[in-house]
Coordinates of C-alpha atoms in Angstrom, one line a residue:
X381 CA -12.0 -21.9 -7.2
X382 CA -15.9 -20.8 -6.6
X383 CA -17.6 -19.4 -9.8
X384 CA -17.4 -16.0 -8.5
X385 CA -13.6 -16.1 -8.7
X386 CA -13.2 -18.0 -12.0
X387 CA -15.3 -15.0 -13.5
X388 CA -13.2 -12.2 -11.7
X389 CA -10.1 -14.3 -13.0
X390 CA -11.4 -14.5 -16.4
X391 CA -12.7 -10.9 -16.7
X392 CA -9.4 -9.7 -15.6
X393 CA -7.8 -11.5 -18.3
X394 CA -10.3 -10.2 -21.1
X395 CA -9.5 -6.5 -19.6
X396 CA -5.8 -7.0 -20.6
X397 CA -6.0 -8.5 -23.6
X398 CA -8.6 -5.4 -24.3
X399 CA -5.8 -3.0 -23.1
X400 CA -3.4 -4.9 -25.2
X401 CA -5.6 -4.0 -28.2
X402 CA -6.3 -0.6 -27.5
X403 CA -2.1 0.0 -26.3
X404 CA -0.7 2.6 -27.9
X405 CA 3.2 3.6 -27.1
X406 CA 4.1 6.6 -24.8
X407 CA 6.3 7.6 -28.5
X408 CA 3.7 6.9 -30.5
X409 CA 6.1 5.2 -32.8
X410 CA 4.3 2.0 -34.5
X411 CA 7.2 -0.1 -34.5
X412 CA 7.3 0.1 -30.1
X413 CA 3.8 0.1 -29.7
X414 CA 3.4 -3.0 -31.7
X415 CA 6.2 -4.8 -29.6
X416 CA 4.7 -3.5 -26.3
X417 CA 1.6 -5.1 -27.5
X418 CA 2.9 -8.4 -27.7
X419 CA 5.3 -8.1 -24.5
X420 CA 1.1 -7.3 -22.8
X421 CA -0.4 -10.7 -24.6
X422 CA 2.8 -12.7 -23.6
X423 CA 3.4 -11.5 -19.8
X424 CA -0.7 -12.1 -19.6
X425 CA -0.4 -15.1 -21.3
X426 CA 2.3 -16.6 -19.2
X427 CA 1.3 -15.8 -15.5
X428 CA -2.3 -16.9 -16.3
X429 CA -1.1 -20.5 -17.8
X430 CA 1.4 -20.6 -15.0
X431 CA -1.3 -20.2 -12.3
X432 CA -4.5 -21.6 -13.8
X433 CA -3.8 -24.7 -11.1
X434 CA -3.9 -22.4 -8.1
X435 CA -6.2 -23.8 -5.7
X436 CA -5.5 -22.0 -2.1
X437 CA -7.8 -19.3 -2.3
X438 CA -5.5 -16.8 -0.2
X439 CA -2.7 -17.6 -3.1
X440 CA -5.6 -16.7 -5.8
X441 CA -6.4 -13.5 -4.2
X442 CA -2.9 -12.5 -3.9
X443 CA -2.8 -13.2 -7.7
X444 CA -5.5 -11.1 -8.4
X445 CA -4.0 -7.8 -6.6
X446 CA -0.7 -8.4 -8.3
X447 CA -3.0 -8.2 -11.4
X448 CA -5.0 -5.6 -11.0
X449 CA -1.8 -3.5 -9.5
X450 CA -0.3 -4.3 -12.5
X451 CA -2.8 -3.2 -14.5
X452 CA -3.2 0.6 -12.7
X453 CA 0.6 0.6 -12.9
X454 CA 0.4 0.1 -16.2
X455 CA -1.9 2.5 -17.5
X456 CA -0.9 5.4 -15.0
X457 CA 2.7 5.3 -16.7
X458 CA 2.3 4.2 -19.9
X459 CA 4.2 1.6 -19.4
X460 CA 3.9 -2.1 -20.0
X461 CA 7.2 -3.3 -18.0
X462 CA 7.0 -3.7 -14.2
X463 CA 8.5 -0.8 -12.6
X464 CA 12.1 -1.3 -10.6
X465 CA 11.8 -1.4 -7.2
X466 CA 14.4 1.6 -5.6
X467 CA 16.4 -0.3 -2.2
X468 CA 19.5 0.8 -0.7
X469 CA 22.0 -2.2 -1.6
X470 CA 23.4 -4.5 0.5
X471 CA 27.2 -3.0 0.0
X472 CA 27.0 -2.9 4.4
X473 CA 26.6 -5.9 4.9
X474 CA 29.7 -9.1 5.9
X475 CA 29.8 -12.0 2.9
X476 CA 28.0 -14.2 5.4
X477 CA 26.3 -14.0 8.8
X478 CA 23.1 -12.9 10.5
X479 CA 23.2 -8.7 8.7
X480 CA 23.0 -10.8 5.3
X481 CA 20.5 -12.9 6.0
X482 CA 18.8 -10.3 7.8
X483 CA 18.7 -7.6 4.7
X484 CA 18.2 -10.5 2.1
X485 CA 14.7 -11.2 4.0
X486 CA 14.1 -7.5 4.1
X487 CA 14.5 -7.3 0.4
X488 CA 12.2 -10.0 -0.2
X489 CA 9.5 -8.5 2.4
X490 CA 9.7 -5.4 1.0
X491 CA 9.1 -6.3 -2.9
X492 CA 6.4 -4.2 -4.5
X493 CA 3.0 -6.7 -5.0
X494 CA 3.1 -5.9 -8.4
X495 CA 6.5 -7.3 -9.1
X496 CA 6.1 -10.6 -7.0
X497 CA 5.3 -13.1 -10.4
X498 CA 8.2 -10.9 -12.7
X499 CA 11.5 -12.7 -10.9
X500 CA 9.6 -16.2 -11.9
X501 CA 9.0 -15.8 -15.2
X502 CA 11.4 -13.5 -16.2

C-alpha cells in the first residue's frame, strides 16, 4: 500500500468514526440513535480489521468506493444499514440447468458496490 493510500484509508476511517459521533437517529429517539451509533463503530470496525492485509491495489480501490458509497448512502438517508438491493426473483427459472446458473451470475453482477462487504460479514 503507497503512503498516499494508507492516508486515504485512514482518513476514511476517522471520517466514520467522526460521523458515528456526530449520528443522530432519523426519530430522534436516544435509545435508536445510540444503537445506530454502535452498529457505525462496529460495521467500521469490522471491514477495516478484515481488510487491513489487502495488498492488490485494484482490490484496495474497490474497497475504498464501497466506503465512500457507503458513506453518501448513509448520510443521504439517514440511515446506517446498507440499503436492499430490489431484483426480480428467480421464481422463472428450472431447479438446475444453464437459466439458473445464468440468473445466479446476474444477481451477483448486478449487486450494488456498496453492499459487496455486507453478505461477508453479516
Amino acid at each position: 500500500m503507497t503512503p498516499a493510500t494508507r492516508q486515504e484509508v485512514l482518513g476514511l476511517y476517522r471520517k466514520v468514526l467522526q460521523i458515528a459521533k456526530n449520528w443522530q437517529s432519523a426519530s430522534g429517539q436516544r435509545e435508536e440513535t445510540m444503537r445506530e451509533k454502535e452498529y457505525i463503530r462496529n460495521e467500521a470496525r469490522t471491514l477495516f480489521r478484515k481488510n487491513k492485509n489487502v495488498t492488490d491495489p485494484e482490490l484496495i480501490k474497490q474497497c475504498i468506493e464501497e466506503c465512500e458509497a457507503r458513506i453518501e448512502i448513509g448520510l443521504h438517508y439517514n440511515i446506517p444499514y446498507p440499503r436492499p438491493i430490489h431484483l426480480p426473483p428467480m421464481g422463472l427459472a428450472h431447479k438446475q440447468g444453464r437459466t439458473l446458473r445464468h440468473q445466479e451470475k446476474l444477481r451477483k453482477i448486478s449487486k450494488p458496490i456498496y453492499l459487496k462487504s455486507h453478505d461477508e460479514v453479516s
